[in-house]
Coordinates of C-alpha atoms and ligand atoms in Angstrom, one line a residue:
X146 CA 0.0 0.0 0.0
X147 CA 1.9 3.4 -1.0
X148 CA 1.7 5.7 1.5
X149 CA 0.2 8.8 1.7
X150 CA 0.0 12.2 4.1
X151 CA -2.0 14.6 3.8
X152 CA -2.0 17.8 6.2
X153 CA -4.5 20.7 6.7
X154 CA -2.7 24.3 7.9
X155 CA -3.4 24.0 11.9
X156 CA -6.2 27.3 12.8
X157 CA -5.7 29.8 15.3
X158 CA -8.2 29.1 17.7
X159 CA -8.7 32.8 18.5
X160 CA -12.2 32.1 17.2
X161 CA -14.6 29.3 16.4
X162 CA -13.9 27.6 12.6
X163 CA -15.7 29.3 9.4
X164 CA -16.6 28.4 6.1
X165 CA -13.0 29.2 5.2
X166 CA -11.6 26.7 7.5
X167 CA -14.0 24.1 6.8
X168 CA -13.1 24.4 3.0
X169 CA -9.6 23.6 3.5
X170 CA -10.9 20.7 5.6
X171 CA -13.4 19.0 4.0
X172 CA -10.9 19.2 0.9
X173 CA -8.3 17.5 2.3
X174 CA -10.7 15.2 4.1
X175 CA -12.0 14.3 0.6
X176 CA -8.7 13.7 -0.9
X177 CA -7.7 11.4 2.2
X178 CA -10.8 9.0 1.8
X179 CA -10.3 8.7 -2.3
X180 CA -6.3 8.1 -1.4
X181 CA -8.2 5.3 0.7
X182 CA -10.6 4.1 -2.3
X183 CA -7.6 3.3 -4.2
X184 CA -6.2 1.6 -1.4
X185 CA -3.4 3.8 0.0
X186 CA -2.1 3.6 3.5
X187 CA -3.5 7.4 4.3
X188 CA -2.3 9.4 7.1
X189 CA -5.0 12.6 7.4
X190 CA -3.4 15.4 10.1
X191 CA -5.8 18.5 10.8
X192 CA -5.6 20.5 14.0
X193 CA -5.1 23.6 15.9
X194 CA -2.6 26.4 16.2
X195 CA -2.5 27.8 20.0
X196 CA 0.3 29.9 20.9
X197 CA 1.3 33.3 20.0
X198 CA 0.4 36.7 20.9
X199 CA -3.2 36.5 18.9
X200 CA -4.6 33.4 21.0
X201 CA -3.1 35.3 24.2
X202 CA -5.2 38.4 23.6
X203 CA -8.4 36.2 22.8
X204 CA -7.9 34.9 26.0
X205 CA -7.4 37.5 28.1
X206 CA -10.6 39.4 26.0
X207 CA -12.7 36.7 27.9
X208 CA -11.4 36.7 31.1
X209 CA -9.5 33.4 30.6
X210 CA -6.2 31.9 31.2
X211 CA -4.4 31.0 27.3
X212 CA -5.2 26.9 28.4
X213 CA -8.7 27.4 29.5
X214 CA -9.5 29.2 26.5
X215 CA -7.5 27.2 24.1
X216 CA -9.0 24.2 25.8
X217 CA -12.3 25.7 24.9
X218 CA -12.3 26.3 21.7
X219 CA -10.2 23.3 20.2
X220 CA -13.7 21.7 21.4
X221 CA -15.2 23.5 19.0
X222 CA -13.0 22.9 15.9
X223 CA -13.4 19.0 17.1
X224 CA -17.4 19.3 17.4
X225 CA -17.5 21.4 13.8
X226 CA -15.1 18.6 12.1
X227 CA -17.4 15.9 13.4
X228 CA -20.5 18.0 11.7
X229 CA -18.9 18.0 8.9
X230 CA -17.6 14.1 8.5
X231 CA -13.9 14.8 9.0
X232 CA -11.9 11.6 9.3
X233 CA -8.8 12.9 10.7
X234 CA -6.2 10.5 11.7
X235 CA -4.9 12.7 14.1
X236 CA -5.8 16.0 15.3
X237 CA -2.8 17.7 16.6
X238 CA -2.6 20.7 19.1
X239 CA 0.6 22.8 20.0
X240 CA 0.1 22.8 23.2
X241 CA 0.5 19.0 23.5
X242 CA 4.0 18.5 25.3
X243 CA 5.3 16.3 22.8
X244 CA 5.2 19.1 20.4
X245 CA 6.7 21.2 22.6
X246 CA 9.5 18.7 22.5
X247 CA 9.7 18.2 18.7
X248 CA 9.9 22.1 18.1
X249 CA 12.3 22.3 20.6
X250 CA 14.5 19.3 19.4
X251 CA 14.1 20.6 15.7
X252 CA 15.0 24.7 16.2
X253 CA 17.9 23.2 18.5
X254 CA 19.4 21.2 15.2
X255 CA 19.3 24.8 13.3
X256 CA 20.7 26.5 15.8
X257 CA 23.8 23.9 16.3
X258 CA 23.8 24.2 12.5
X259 CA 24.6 27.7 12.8
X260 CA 21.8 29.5 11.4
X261 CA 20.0 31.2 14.3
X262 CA 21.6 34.1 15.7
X263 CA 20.8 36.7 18.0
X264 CA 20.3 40.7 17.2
X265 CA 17.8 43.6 17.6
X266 CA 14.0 44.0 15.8
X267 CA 12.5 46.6 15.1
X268 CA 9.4 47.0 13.2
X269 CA 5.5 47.6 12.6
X270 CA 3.7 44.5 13.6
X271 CA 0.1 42.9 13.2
X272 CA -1.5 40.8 16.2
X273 CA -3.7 39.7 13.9
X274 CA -1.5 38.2 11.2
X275 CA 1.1 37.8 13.7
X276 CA 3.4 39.0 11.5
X277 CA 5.7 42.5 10.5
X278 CA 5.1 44.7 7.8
X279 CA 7.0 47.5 6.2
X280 CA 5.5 51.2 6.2
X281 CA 4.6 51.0 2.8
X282 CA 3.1 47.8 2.6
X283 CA 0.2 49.4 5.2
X284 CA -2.6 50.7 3.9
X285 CA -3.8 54.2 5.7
X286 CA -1.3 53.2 8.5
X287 CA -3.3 50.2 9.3
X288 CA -2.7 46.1 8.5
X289 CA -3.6 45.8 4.9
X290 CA -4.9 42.5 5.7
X291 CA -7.1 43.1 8.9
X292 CA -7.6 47.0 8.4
X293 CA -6.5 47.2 12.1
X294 CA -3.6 49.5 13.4
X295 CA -0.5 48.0 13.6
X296 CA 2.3 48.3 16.8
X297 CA 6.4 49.2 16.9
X298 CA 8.0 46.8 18.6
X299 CA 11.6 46.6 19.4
X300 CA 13.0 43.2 20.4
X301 CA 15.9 41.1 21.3
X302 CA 15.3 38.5 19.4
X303 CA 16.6 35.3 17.4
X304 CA 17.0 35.4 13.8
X305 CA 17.0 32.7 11.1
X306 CA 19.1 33.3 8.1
X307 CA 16.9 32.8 5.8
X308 CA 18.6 35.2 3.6
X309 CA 21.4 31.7 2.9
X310 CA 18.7 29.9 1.5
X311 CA 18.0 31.9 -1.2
X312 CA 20.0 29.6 -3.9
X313 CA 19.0 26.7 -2.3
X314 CA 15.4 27.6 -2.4
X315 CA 15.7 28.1 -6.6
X316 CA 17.3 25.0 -7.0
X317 CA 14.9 22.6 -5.1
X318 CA 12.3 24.3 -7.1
X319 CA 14.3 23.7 -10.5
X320 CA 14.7 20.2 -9.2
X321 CA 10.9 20.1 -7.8
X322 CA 8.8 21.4 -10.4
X323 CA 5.5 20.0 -8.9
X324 CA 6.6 21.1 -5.2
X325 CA 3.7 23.9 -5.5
X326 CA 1.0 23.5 -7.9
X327 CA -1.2 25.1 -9.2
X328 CA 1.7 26.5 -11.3
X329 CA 0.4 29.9 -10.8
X330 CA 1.4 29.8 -7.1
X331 CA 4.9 27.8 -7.8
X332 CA 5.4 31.4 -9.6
X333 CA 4.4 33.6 -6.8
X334 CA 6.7 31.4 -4.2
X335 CA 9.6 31.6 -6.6
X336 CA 8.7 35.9 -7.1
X337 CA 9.2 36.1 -3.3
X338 CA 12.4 34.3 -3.6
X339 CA 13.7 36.3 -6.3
X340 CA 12.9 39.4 -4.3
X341 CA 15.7 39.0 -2.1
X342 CA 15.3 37.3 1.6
X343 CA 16.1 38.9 4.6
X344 CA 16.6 36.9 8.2
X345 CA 13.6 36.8 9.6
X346 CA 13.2 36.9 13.7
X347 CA 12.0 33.5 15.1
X348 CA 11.4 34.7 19.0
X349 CA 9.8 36.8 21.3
X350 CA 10.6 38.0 24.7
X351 CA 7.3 40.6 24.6
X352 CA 5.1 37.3 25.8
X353 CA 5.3 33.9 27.0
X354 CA 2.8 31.7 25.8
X355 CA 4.5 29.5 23.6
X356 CA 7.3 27.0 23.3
X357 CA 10.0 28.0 25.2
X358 CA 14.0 28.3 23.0
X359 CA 15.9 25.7 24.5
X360 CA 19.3 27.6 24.6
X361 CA 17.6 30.7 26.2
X362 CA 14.3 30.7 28.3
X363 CA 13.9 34.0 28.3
X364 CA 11.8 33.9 24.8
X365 CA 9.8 31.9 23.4
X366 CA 9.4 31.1 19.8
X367 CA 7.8 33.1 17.2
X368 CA 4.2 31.1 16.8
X369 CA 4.9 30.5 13.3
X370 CA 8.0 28.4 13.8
X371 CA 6.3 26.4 16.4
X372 CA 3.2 25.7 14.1
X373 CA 5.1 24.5 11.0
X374 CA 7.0 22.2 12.8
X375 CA 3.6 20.5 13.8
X376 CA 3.8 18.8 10.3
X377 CA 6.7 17.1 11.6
X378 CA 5.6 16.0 15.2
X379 CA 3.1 14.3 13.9
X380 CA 5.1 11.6 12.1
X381 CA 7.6 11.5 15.0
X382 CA 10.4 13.4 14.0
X383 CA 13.3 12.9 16.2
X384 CA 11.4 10.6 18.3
X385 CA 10.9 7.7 15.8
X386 CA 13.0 7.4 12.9
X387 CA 10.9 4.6 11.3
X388 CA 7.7 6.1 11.4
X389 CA 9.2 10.0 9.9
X390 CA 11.0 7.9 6.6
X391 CA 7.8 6.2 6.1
X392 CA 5.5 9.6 6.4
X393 CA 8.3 12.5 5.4
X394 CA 8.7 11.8 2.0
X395 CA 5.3 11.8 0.7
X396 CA 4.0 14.6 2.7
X397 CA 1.4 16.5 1.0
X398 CA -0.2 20.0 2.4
X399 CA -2.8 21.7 1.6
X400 CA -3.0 25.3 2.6
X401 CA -4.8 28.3 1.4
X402 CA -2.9 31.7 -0.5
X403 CA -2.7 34.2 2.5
X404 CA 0.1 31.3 4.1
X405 CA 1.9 30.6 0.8
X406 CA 5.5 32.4 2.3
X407 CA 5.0 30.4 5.6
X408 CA 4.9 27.1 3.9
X409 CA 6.7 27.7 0.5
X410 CA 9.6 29.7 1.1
X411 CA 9.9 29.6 5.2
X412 CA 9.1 26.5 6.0
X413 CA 11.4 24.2 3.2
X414 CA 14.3 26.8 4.4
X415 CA 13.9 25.6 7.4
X416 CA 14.0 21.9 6.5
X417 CA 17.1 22.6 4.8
X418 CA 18.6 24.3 7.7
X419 CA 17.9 21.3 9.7
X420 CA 19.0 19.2 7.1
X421 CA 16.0 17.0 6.6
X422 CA 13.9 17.5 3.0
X423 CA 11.3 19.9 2.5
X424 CA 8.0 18.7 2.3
X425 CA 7.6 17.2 -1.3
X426 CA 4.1 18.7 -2.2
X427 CA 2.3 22.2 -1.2
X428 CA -1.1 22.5 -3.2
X429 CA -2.7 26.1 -2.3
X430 CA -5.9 26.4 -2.8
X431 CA -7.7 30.9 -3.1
X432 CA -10.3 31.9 -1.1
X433 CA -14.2 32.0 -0.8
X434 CA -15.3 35.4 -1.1
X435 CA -18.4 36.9 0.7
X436 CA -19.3 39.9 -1.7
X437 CA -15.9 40.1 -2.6
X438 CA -14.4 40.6 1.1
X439 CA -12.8 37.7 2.3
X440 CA -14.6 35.5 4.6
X441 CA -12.3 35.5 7.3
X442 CA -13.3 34.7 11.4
X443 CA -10.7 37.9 12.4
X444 CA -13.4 39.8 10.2
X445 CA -15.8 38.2 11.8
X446 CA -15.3 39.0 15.1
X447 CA -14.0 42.8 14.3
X448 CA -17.6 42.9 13.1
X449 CA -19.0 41.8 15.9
X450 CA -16.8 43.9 18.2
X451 CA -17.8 47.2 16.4
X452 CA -21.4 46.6 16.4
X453 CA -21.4 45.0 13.1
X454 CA -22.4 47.2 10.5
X455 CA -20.3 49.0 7.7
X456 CA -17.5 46.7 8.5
X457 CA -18.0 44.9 6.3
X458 CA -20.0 44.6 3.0
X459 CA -21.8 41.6 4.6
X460 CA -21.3 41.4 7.9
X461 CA -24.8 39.8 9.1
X462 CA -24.1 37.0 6.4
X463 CA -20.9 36.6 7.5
X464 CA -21.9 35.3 11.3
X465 CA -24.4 33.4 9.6
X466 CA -22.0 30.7 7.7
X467 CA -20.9 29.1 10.6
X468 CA -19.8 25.4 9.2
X469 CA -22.3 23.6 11.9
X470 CA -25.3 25.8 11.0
X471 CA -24.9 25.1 7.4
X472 CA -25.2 21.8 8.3
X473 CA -27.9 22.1 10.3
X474 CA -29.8 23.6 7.7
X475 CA -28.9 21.6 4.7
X476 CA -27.6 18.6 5.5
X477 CA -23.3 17.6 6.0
X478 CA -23.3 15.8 2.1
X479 CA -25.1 18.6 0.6
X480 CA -22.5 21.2 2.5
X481 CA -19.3 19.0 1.4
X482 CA -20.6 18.8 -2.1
X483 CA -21.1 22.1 -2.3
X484 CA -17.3 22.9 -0.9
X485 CA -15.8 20.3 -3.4
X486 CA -17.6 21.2 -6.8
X487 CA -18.5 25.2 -6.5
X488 CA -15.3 26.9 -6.9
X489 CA -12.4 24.7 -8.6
X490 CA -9.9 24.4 -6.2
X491 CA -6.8 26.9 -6.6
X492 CA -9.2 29.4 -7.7
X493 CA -11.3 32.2 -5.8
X494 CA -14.8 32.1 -5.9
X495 CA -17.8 33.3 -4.5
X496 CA -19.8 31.5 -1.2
X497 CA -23.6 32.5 -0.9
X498 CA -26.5 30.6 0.5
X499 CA -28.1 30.7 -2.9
X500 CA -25.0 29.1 -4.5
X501 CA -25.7 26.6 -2.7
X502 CA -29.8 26.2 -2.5
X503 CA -29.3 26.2 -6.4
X504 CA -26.5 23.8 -6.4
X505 CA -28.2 21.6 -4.3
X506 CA -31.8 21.5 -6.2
X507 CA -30.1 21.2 -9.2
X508 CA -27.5 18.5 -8.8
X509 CA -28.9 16.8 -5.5
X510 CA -32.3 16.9 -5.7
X511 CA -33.0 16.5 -9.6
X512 CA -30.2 14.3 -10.5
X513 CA -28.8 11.9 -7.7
X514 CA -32.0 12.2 -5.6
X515 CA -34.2 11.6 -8.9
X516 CA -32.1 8.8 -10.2
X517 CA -32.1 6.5 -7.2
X518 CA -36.0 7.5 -6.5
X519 CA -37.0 6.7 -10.1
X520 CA -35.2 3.0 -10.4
X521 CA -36.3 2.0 -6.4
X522 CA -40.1 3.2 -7.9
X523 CA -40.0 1.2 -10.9
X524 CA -37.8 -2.3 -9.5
X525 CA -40.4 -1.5 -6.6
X526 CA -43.7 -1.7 -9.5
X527 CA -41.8 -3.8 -12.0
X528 CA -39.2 -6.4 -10.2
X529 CA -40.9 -7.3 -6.7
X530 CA -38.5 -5.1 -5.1
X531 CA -35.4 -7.2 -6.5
X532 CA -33.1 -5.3 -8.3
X533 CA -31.8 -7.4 -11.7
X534 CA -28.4 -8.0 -12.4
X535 CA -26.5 -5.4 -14.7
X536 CA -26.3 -5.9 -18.3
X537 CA -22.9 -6.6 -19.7
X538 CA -23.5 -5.0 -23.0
X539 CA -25.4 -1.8 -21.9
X540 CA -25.3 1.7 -23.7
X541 CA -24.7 3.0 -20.3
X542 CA -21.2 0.3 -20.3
X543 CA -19.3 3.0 -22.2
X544 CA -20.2 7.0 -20.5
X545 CA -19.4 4.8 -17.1
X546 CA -16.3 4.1 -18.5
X547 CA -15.4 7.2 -19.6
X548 CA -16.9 8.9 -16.3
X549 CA -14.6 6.6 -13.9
X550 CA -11.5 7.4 -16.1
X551 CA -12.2 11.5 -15.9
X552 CA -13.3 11.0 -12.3
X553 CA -9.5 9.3 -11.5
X554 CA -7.6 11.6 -13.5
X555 CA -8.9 14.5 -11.5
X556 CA -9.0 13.0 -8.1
X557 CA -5.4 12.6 -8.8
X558 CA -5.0 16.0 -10.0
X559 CA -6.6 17.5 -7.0
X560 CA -9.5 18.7 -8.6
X561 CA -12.8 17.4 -6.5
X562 CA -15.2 19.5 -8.6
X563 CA -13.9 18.0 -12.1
X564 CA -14.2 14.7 -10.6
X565 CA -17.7 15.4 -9.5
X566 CA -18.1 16.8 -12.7
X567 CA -17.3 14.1 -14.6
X568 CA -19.2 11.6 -11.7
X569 CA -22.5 13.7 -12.5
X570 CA -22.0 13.2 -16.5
X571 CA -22.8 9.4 -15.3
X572 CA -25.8 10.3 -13.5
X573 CA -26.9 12.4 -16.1
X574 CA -26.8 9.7 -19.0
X575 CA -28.5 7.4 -16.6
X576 CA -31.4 9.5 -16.0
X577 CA -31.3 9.9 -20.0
X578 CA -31.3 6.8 -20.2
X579 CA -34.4 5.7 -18.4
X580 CA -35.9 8.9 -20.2
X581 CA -35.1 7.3 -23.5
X582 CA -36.2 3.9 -23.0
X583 CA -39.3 4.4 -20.1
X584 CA -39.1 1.4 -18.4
X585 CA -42.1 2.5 -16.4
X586 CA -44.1 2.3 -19.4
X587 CA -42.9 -1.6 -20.5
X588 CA -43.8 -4.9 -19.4
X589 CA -41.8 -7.1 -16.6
X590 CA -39.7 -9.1 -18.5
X591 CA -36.1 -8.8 -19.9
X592 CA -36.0 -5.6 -21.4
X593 CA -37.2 -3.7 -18.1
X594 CA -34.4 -6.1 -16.6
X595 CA -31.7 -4.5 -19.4
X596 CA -32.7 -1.3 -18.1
X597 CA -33.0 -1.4 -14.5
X598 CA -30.1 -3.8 -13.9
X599 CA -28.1 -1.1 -16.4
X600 CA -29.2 1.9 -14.2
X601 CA -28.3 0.1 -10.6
X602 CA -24.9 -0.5 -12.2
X603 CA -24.3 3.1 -13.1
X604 CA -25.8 3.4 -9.1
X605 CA -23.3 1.6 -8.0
X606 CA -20.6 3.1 -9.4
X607 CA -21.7 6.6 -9.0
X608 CA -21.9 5.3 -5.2
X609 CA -18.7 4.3 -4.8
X610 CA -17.2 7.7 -6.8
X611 CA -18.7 10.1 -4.4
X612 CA -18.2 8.5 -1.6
X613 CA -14.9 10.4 -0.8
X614 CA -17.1 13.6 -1.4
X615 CA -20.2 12.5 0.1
X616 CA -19.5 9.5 2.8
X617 CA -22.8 9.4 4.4
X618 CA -24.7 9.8 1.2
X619 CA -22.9 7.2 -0.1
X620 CA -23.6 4.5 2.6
X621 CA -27.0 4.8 2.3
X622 CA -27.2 5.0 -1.3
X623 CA -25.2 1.7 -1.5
X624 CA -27.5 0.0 1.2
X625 CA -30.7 0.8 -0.4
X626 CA -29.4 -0.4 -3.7
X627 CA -28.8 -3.9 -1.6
X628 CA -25.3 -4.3 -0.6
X629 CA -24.0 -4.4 3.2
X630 CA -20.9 -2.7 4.4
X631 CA -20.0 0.9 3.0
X632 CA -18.4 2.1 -0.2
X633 CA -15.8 3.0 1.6
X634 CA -15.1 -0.8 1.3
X635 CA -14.2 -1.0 -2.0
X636 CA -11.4 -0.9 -3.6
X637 CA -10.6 1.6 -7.0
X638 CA -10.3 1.0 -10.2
X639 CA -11.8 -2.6 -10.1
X640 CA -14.3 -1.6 -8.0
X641 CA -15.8 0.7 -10.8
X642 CA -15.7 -1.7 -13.9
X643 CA -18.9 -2.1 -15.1
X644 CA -20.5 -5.4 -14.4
X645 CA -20.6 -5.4 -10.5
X646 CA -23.8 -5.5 -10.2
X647 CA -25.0 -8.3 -9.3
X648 CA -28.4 -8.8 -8.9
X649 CA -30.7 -10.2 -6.4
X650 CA -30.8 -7.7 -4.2
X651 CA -33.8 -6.0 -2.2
X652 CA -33.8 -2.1 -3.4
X653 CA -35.2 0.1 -0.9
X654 CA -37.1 3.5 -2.1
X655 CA -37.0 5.0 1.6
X656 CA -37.2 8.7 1.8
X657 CA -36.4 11.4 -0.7
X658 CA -32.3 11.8 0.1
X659 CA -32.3 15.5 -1.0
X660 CA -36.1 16.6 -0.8
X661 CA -36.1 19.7 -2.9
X662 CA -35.9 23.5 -1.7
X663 CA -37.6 26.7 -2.3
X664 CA -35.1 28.5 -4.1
Ligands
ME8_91 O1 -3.2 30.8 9.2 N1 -11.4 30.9 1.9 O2 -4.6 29.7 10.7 P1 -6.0 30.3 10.3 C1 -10.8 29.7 1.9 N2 -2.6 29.0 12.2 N3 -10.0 29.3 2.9 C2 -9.8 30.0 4.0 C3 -10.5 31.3 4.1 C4 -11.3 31.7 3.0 N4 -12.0 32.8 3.0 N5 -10.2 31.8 5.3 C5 -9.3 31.0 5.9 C6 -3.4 30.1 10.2 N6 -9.2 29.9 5.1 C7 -2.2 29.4 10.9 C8 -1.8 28.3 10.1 S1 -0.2 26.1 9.6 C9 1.3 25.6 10.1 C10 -0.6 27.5 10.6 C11 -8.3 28.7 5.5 O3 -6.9 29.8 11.4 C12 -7.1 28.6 4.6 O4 -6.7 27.2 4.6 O5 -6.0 31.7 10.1 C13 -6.1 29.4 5.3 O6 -4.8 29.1 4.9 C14 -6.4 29.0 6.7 O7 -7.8 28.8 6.8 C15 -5.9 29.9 7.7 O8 -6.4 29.5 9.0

């Protein structure tokens, strides 16, 4: 079984998770169960980022110590994830002390290595990014990103020298041209490396709640060195060599544009400095956009602090999109689907509830709904209940086919809503096909077998192809169709060539799995 790992970016549990967050998450939860349907040895990390200055000042905004708050909220990341189907395989939190122990093990190898050193910051800096800017990168004085003032700070503090890497950087990605993808973004991270690097500092002394430097304990580090090094504590680096040179090298994380330095110049510098490989694959993925602001919880909650209104050009839908209240309303498959196939992923795009009441009539209710009530109906009137085996040389034999092979090739490619594209082309020809040839309307005999046993096999299959995007959907689509177990079961490609289905089995109408909304 190759392996395969696949990491989410860790949040900032400043706030409760968002539509944003749950984007990246059910994305990479999706590619992690169709890794499994082809029968990979999957390793799915997600979890959340708790140190640093930003998580502090949450705290202490609600009265609490940084560990009861963080402690808190991680419960709501966890409840939200489980609304939403996640199948993490671990969920890792940075203020677990064997973290603590892998960052400190890690930045301790860099520093022996001789490229942390100390000196003197000064700068303009953003709680809310947790990160510096330059005067003219602000806009009206303020954090271009967050629209909130920034503060001078002046600090004794660590640096790494990232400006060595520079060459190094270039070369991996000469030697590494799928390292970033989509190519668009391999460009930016090579634009900022081409720009020039300067050493970057890695600690603080203004604060204390992180992970302590191991040469000097009167600063702690920098939240973003603690947090990237999560991807490595997870697959016991340092602490169990077998387990890292089985996961390392075919580490795969997905993150979304406003981290693309962090993870695509910082973070493989830093590998390098510590003399282990970069991660081999960073695929960044552009934001959902809520009337064209972005949808971000730090906007969220400045909304909510200032009373709401003006702030933003949407602020009242804004608090509305929380993950678990989608779900509430809609269903978790119909939410997933609609993350996977709305906006391609690399691209922005725009979220609104209509998106996805339309989405969901149109696809869910008229197509996937339609075709599993229309055959149950007619096997129900026509076959006793008993669906009939496929037919071998169906018209349907070829679209599945060609469905199954586009459906692979984009999976692959890390393209969920190409894949569901391409899955929905089958379900389409299917319901064309009952269209065209009426079954309803025909004796019982061996020509309403042809066509039922025909449209349970392209069932079947759909079944199986959407069950990385749609899990529970999927298990009770493949039970009312007659089989036992899950989907999740079976094993790609076989599993999709046509002529699985068997016959036989009891096919259960039940109720409507996507009853259909007022638009
Ligand atoms: O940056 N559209 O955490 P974070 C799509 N702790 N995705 C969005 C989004 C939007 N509008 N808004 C947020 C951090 N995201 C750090 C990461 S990793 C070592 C440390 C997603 O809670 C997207 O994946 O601010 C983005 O990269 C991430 O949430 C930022 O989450």
């Amino acid at each position: 079984m190759p392996p395969f790992y696949v990491t989410t970016p860790i949040y900032y549990v400043n706030d409760a998770p968002h539509v944003g967050t749950a984007y990246t998450t059910v994305n990479a939860d999706a590619i992690a169960r169709w890794h499994r349907l082809m029968g990979d040895d999957v390793l799915f990390l997600t979890g959340t980022d708790e140190h640093g200055a930003k998580i502090a000042e949450a705290a202490a905004a609600h009265s609490m110590s940084p560990q009861q708050w963080t402690d808190t909220t991680v419960q709501r990341f966890r409840a939200c994830w489980k609304s939403l189907d996640i199948g993490y395989d671990r969920f890792i939190r940075t203020t677990e002390p064997g973290h603590h122990d892998t960052v400190r093990r890690f930045l301790q190898r860099i520093y022996d290595r001789g490229y942390i050193e100390l000196g003197t910051y000064s700068g303009l800096y953003c709680i809310s990014c947790e990160d510096y800017y330059l005067e003219e990168q602000l806009e009206d004085g303020n954090c271009p990103i967050h629209h909130r003032p920034v503060v001078a700070m002046e600090e004794d503090n660590y640096f790494f020298k990232l400006s060595a890497f520079e060459g190094r950087l270039l070369k991996w990605y000469e030697d590494h041209p799928d390292a970033v993808l989509p190519v668009a973004k391999r460009n930016e991270a090579l634009g900022f490396i081409r720009g020039g690097l300067r050493d970057i500092s890695i600690t603080r002394t203004s604060f204390n709640w992180g992970v302590q430097v191991p040469w000097d304990e009167r600063h702690v580090f920098y939240v973003w060195y603690d947090a990237l090094v999560n991807y490595l504590t997870a697959v016991g680096y340092g602490s169990d060599s077998d387990r890292f040179d089985h996961w390392w090298p075919v580490a795969h994380h997905l993150i979304g544009k406003d981290i693309l330095k962090f993870h695509c110049v910082w973070w493989p510098a830093m590998c390098m400095a510590a003399d282990i490989d970069p991660a081999p694959h960073v695929f960044v993925h552009g934001f959902l956009l809520v009337g064209g602001e972005r949808l971000s919880k730090t906007l969220v909650a400045r909304s909510g602090e200032d009373g709401g209104e003006g702030q933003t050009t949407s602020p009242v839908r804004l608090t509305e999109i929380a993950p678990d209240a989608l779900v509430d309303d809609f269903g978790v498959d119909a939410v997933r689907y609609h993350l996977l196939r709305e906006v391609p992923l690399g691209s922005d795009g725009e979220f609104s509830y209509e998106g996805i009441v339309s989405r969901y009539n149109a696809d869910l209710a008229n197509n996937l709904g339609n075709l599993l009530s229309r055959v149950a109906t007619v096997v129900g009137s026509k076959c006793g209940g008993t669906g009939p085996a496929c037919d071998p040389q169906s018209p349907l034999a070829a679209a599945a086919g060609t469905a199954v092979q586009d459906a692979i090739d984009a999976w692959n490619r890390w393209a969920p809503h190409e894949a569901l594209e391409a899955t929905w082309r089958l379900i389409g020809a299917a319901n064309a096909y009952l269209e065209a040839t009426e079954p309803w309307k025909l004796d019982p005999g061996p020509d309403v077998d042809a066509v039922l046993g025909s449209a349970l096999e392209a069932l079947r299959i759909v079944t199986v192809l959407v069950s990385p995007a749609m899990p529970s959907t999927a298990g009770a689509l493949w039970n009312r169709i007659g089989f036992v177990g899950s989907p999740a079961d079976q094993r790609l490609p076989d599993a999709a060539a046509w002529g699985g289905y068997p016959g036989g089995l009891a096919v259960e109408k039940g109720a409507a799995l996507f009853p259909r909304r007022k638009p």
